Tab-separated table of C-alpha atoms in Angstrom:
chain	number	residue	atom	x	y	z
A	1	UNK	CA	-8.496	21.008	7.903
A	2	UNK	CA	-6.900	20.136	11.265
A	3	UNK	CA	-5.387	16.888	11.504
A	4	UNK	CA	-6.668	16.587	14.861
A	5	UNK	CA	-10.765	16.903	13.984
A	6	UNK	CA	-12.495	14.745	15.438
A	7	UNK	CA	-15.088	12.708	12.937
A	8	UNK	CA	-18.447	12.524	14.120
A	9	UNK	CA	-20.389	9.344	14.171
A	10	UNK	CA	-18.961	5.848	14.810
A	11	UNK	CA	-16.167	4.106	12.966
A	12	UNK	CA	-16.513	2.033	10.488
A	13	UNK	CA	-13.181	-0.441	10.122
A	14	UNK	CA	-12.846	-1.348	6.678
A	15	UNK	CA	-9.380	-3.260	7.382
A	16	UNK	CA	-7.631	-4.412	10.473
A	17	UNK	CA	-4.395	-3.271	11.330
A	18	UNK	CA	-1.743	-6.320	11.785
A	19	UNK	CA	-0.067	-7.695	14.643
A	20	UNK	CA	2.781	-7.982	12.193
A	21	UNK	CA	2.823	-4.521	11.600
A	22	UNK	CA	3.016	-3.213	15.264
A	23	UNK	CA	6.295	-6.000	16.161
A	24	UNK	CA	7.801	-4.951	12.765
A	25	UNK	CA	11.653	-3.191	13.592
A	26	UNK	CA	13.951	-2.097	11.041
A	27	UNK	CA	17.748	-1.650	10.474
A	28	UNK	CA	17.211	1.408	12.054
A	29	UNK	CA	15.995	-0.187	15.627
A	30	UNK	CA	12.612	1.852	15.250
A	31	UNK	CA	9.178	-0.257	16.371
A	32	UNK	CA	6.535	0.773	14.627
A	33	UNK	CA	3.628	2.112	16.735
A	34	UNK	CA	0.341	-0.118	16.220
A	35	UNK	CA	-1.462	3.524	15.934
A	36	UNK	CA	-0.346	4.274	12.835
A	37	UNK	CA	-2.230	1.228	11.581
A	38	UNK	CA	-4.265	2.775	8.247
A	39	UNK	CA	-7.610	1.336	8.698
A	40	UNK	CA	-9.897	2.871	5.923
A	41	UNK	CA	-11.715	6.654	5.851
A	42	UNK	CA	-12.117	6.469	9.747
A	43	UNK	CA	-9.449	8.231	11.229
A	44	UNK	CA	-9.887	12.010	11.878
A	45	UNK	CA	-6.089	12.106	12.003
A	46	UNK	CA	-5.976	10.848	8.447
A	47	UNK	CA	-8.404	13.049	6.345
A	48	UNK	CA	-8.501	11.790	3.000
A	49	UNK	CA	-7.651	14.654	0.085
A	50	UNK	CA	-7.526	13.526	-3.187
A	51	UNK	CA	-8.694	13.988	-6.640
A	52	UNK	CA	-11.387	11.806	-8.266
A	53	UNK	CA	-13.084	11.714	-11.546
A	54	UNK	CA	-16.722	11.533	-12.970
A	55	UNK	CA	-18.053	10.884	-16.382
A	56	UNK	CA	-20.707	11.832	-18.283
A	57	UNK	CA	-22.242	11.961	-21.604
A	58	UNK	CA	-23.440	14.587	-23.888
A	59	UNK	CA	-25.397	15.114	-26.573
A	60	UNK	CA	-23.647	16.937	-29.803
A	61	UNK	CA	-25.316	17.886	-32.772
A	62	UNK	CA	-29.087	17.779	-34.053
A	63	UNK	CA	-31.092	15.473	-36.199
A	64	UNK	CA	-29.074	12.502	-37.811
A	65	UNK	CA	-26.114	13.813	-37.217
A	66	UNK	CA	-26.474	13.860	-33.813
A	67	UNK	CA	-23.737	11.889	-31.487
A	68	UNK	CA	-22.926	11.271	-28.119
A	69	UNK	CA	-19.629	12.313	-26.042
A	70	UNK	CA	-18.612	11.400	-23.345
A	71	UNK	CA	-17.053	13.950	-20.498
A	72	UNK	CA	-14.480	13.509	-18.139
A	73	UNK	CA	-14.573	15.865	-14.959
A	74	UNK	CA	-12.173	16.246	-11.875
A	75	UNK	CA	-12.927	16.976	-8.999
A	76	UNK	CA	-10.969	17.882	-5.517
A	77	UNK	CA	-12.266	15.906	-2.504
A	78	UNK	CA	-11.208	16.765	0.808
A	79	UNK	CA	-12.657	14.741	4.017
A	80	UNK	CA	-14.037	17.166	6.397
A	81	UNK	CA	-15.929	15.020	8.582
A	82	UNK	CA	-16.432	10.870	9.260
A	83	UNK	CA	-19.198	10.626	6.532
A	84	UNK	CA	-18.557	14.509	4.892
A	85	UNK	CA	-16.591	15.057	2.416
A	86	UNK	CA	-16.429	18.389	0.333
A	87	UNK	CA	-15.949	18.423	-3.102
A	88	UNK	CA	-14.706	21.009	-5.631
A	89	UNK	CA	-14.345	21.693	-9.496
A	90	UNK	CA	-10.755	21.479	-10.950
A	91	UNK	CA	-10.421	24.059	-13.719
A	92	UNK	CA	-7.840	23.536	-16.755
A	93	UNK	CA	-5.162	24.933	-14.567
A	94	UNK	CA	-5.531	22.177	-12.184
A	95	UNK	CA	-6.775	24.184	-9.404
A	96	UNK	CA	-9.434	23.222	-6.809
A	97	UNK	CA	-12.221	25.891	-7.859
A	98	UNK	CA	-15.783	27.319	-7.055
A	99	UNK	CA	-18.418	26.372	-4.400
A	100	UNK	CA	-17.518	23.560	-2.015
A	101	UNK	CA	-20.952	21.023	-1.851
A	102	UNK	CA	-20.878	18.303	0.359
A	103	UNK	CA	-21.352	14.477	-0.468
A	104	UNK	CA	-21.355	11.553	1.551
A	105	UNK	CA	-18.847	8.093	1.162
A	106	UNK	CA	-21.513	6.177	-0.453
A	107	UNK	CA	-21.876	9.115	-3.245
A	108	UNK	CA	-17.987	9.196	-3.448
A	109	UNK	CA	-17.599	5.670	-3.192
A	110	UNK	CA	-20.119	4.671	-6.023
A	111	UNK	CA	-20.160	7.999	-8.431
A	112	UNK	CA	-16.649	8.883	-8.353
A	113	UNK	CA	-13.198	7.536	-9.922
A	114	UNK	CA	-10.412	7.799	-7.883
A	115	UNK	CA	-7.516	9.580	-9.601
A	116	UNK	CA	-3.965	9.535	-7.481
A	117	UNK	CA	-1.311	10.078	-9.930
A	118	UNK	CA	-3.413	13.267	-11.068
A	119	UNK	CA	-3.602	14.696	-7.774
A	120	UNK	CA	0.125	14.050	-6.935
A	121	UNK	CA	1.414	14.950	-10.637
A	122	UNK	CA	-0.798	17.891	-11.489
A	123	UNK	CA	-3.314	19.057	-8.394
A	124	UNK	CA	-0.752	19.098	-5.925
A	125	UNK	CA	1.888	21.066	-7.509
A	126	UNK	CA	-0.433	23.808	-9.115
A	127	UNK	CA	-1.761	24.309	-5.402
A	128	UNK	CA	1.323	24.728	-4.110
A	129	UNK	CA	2.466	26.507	-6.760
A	130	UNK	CA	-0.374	29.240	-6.369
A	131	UNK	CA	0.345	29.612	-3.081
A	132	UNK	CA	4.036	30.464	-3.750
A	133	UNK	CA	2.426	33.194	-6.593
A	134	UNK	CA	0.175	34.739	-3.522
A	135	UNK	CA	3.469	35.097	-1.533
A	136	UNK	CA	6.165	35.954	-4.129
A	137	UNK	CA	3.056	38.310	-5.630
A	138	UNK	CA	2.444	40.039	-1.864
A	139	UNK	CA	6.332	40.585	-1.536
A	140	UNK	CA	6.201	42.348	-5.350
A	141	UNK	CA	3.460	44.587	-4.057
A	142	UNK	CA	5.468	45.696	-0.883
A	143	UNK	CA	8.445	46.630	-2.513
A	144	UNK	CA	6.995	47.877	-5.577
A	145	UNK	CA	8.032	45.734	-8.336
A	146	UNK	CA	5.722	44.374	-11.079
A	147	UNK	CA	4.342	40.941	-10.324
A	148	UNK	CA	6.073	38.409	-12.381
A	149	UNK	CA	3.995	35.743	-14.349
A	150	UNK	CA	6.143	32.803	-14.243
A	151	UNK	CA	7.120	30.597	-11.347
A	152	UNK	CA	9.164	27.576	-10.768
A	153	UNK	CA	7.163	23.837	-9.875
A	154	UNK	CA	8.970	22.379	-7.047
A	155	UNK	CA	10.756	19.649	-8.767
A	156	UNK	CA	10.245	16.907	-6.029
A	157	UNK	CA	7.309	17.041	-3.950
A	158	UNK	CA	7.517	16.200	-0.439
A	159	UNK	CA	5.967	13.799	1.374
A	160	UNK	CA	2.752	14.341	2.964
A	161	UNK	CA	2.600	10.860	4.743
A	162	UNK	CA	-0.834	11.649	6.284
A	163	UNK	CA	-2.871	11.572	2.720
A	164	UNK	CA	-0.427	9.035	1.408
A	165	UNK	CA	-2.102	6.409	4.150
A	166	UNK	CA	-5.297	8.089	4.001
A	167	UNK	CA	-5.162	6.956	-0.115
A	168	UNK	CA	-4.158	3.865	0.857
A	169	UNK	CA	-7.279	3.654	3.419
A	170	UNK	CA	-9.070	5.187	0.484
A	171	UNK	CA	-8.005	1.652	-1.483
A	172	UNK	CA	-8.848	-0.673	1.134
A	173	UNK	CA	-12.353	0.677	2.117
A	174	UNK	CA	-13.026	0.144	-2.193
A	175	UNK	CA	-11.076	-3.778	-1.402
A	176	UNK	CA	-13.721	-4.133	1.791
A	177	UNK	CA	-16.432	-3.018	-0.749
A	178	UNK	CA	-14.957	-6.110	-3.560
A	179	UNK	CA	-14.032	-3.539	-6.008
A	180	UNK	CA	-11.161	-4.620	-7.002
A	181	UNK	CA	-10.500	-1.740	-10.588
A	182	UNK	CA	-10.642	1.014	-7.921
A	183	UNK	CA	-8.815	-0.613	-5.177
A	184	UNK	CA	-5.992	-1.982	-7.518
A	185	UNK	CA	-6.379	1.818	-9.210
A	186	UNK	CA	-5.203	3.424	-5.850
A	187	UNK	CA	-2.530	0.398	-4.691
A	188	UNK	CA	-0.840	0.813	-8.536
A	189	UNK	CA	-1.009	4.906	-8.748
A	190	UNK	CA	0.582	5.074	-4.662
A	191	UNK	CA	3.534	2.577	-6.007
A	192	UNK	CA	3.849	4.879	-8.807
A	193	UNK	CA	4.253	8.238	-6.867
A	194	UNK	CA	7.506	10.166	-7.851
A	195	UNK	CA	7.540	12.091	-4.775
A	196	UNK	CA	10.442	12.620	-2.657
A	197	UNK	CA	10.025	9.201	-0.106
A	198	UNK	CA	13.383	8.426	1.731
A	199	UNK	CA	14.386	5.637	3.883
A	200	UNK	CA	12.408	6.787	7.025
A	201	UNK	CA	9.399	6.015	5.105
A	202	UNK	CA	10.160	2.492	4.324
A	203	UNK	CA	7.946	1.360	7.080
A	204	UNK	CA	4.832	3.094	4.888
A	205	UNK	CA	5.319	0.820	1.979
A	206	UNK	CA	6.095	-2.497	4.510
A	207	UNK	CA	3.168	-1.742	6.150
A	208	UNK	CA	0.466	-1.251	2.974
A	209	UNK	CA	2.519	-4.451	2.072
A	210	UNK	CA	1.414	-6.817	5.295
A	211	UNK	CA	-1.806	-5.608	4.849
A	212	UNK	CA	-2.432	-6.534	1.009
A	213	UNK	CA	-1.023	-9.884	1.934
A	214	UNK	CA	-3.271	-10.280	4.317
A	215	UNK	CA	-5.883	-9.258	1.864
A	216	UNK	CA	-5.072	-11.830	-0.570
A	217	UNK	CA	-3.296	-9.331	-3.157
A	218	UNK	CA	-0.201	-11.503	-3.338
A	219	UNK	CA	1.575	-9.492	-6.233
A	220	UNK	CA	0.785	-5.654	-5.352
A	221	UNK	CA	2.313	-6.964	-1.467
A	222	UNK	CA	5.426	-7.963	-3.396
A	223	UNK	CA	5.501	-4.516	-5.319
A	224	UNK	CA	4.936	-2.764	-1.939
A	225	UNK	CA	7.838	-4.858	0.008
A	226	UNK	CA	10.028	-4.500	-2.992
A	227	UNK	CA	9.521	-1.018	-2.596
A	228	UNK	CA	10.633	-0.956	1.066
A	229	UNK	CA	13.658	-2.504	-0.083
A	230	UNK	CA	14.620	-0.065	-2.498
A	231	UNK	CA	14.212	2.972	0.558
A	232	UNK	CA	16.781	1.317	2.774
A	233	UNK	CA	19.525	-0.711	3.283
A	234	UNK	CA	19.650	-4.505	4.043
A	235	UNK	CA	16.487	-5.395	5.915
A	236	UNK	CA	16.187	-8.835	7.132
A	237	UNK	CA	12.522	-8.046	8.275
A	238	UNK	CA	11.701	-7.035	4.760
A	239	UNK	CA	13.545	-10.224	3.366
A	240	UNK	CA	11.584	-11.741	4.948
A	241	UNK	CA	8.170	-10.501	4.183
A	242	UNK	CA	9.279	-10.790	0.815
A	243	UNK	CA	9.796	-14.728	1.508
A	244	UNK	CA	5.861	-14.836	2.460
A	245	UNK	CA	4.618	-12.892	0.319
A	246	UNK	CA	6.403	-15.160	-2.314
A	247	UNK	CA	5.397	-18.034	-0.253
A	248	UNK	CA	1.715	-17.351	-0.779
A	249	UNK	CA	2.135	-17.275	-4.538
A	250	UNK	CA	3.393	-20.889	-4.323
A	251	UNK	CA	6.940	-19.149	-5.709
A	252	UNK	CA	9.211	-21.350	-3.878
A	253	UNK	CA	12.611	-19.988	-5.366
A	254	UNK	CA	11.903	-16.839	-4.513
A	255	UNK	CA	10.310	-17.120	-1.041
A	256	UNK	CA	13.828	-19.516	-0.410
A	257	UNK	CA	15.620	-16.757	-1.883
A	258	UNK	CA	14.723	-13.600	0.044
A	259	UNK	CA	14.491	-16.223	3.329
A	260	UNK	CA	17.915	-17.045	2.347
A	261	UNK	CA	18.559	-12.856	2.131
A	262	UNK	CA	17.127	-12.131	5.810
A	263	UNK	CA	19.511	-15.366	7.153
A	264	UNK	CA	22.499	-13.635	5.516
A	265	UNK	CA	22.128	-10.404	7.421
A	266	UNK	CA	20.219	-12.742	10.993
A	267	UNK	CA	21.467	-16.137	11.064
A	268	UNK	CA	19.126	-16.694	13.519
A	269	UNK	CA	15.979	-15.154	11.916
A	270	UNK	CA	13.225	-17.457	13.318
A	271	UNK	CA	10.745	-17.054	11.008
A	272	UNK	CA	12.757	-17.220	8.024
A	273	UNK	CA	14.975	-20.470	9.533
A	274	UNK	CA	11.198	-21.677	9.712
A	275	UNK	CA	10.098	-21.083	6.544
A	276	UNK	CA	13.611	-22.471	4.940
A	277	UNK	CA	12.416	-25.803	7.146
A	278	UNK	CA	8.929	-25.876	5.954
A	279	UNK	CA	10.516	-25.751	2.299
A	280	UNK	CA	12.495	-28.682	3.130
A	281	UNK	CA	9.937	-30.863	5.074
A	282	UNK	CA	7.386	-30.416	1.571
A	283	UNK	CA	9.814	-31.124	-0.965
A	284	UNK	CA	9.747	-35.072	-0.467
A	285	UNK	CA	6.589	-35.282	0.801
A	286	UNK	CA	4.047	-35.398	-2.332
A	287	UNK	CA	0.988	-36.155	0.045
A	288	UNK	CA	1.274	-33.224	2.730
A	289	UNK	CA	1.854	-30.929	-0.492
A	290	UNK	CA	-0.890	-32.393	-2.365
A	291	UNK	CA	-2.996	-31.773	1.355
A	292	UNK	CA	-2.107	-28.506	1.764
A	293	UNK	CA	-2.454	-27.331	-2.109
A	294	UNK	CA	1.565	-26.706	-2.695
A	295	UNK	CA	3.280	-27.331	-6.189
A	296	UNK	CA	6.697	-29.488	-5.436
A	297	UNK	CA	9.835	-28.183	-4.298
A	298	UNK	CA	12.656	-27.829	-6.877
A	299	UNK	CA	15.544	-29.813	-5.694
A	300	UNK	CA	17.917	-27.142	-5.877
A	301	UNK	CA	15.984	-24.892	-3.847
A	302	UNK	CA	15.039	-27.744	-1.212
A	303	UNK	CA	18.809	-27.632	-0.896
A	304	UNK	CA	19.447	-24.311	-0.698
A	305	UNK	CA	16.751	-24.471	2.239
A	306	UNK	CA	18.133	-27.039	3.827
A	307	UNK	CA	21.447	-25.324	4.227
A	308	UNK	CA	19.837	-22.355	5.125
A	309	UNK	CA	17.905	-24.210	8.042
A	310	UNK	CA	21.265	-26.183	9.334
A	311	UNK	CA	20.037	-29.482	7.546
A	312	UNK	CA	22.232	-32.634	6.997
A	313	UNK	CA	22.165	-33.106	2.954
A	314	UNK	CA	20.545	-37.037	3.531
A	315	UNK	CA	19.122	-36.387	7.155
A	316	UNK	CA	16.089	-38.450	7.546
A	317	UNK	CA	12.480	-37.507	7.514
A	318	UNK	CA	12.164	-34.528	9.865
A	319	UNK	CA	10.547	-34.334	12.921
A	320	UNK	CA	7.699	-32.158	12.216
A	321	UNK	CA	4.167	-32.029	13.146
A	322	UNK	CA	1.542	-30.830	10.658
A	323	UNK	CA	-1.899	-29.388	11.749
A	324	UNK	CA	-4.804	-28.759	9.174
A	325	UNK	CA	-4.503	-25.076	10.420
A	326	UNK	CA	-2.486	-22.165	9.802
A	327	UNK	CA	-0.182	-20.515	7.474
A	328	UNK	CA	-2.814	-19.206	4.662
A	329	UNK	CA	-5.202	-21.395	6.193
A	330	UNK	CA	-3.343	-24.402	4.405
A	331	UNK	CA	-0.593	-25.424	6.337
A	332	UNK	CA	0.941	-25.183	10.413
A	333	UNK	CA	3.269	-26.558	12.836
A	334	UNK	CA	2.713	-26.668	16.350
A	335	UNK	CA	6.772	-26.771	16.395
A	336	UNK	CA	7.724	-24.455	13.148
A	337	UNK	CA	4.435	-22.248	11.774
A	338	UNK	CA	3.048	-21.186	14.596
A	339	UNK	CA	4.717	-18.117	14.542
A	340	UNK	CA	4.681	-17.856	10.942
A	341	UNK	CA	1.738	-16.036	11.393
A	342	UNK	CA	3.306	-13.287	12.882
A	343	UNK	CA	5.393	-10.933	10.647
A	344	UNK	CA	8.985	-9.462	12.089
C-alpha cells in the first residue's frame, strides 16, 4: 500500500495534535514539524497494519457431555482506504493468509481485539522472514543449489515509524470512543516494543506522551516521557514534561525533581523556573491549594523549589496573581502559568 494514497471520504479527528508538540526542540536542535501530529485512522500517510484478534465459541461434544470452547483467531488488518480496511487469516506460522475481505472501522473497532506485541513479536518477523526465503530460495534456483529449509529471524527489527504512530492513532481513536481496555491495550503493548528505536526517535515517544497528558492518562504519559529519556541524552524539554506530567498526578517531589533536572541542563528554562514558583507560592498557602484541589507541599521540596526559582529562604508572600483558569483547568497566573500551557 502506498504511503501516499489518498483516503476517500472526509476525516474524522479522533485527537488533536498539540501546540506543545509542534514548539517541542531537542538536544539535537531539531523542531518537530506540526504534520507529523498522529491524529487517529485519518491519515492516508499513516495506514494502519496491525494484527487483531476475535473470539468465538464452540460447541464440543454431544448430549450431556457436551461443553463449550472458546476460540481465539488472528487476523492481519491492513488500512487500504479512510473507512476500508482488509483483513486476512493468520495461519499457525504466523503468516497473513487466504482471501482478503473488506470491513469497515466500526466492524474493526467493535468486533476485533487489537493485538500489538503479536504483530511486532511474531507477524512481523515471519513476513519478513518469508520474504527473505522467496529471495534466498530464487538465488538457490539460479545457481542450482537445493533450497535450504532454515533461515535466520532478524534479531532486532527495525523501525517502521509510520505503523508505530498509526498504532498509536489506532489507541486514541479506541480513547475518543471511552474504551479505555483497548486504548490502554495499544499505549502498554507500543511501550513494550523491543524493536530497534534509537535516539532520533525520541520525539515519537515525547510526542504520544503530550498527547496522553492531554488526554488525562497521567501515568502511561510518564511511561512514554520516561521512555524519551532513556533514547537520548540530557533533555531539558523532556525534564520538563516529566515535571507536568508529574504535576498533574499531584506528585510534587517528582514534578520538583525533573523541573529541578531541566534547570540543571537550562538555568533559564521558563516553564520549569515557573513551575518550581508555582510549587513555592502553594506550599504556605492552604486556601489557594484547597481552591485549586492540590495536596500540600512537602517542606523540603518547597525548598528545593524555591532555590530552583532564585527564592530568598524567608522572602515574603510572593507576588503572584491567581486566576480560576488554567493549568488542568485548576490553577493559572496571568504572570507565571500562562505559558504553562504550552509544552517546550
Amino acid at each position: 500500500m502506498s504511503s501516499g494514497r489518498q483516503f476517500p471520504g472526509g476525516a474524522v479527528s479522533c485527537g488533536v495534535f498539540m501546540e506543545d508538540a509542534r514548539i517541542h526542540t531537542g538536544a539535537d536542535g531539531r523542531t518537530a514539524d506540526a504534520r507529523r501530529g498522529c491524529t487517529g485512522l485519518d491519515n492516508p500517510d499513516e495506514p494502519l497494519k496491525c494484527v487483531f484478534s476475535t473470539v468465538s465459541e464452540i460447541k464440543v461434544g454431544t448430549g450431556t457431555t457436551a461443553k463449550k470452547q472458546r476460540s481465539k483467531l488472528l487476523w492481519y488488518v491492513q488500512q487500504c482506504g479512510f473507512d476500508q480496511f482488509g483483513v486476512r487469516k493468520i495461519n499457525p506460522q504466523f503468516v497473513p493468509v487466504g482471501d482478503e475481505r473488506i470491513i469497515d472501522q466500526e466492524a474493526l473497532l467493535t468486533s476485533y481485539t487489537p493485538e500489538v506485541e503479536i504483530h511486532n513479536t511474531r507477524v512481523e518477523p515471519a513476513m519478513i522472514a518469508l520474504k527473505k526465503t522467496i529471495v534466498k530460495g530464487d538465488k538457490h534456483r539460479e545457481k542450482g543449489e537445493p533450497l535450504s529449509a532454515e533461515m535466520e529471524y532478524a534479531k532486532a527489527l527495525d523501525v517502521d515509524e509510520t505503523n508505530v504512530r498509526a498504532i498509536f492513532g489506532l489507541g486514541l481513536v479506541y480513547l475518543g470512543r471511552s474504551d479505555k481496555k483497548n486504548s490502554r491495550t495499544v499505549f502498554e503493548q507500543l511501550l513494550g516494543l523491543h524493536a530497534a528505536f534509537s535516539e532520533e526517535h525520541k520525539h515519537l515517544f515525547n510526542e504520544f506522551g503530550i498527547q496522553l497528558r492531554k488526554s488525562g492518562l497521567f501515568d502511561e504519559a510518564v511511561q512514554y516521557y520516561s521512555r524519551a529519556v532513556e533514547l537520548t541524552e540530557a533533555d531539558e524539554n523532556l525534564y520538563y514534561n516529566l515535571a507536568r506530567a508529574f504535576y498533574e498526578k499531584n506528585d510534587w517531589e517528582h514534578s520538583v525533581e525533573f523541573a529541578a533536572r531541566s534547570l540543571s541542563i537550562k538555568p533559564d528554562h521558563d516553564h520549569s523556573l515557573n513551575l518550581c514558583k508555582v510549587a513555592v507560592a502553594l506550599a504556605g498557602n492552604d486556601d489557594l491549594r484547597a481552591r485549586y484541589g492540590k495536596p500540600p507541599v512537602p517542606d523540603a521540596v518547597a525548598r528545593k523549589a524555591g532555590r530552583c526559582a532564585g527564592i530568598e529562604p524567608g522572602a515574603d508572600e510572593m507576588t503572584i496573581e491567581i486566576s480560576p483558569a488554567g493549568v488542568d483547568g485548576r490553577l493559572s497566573s496571568s504572570s507565571l502559568m500562562m505559558e504553562l500551557e504550552q509544552e517546550k
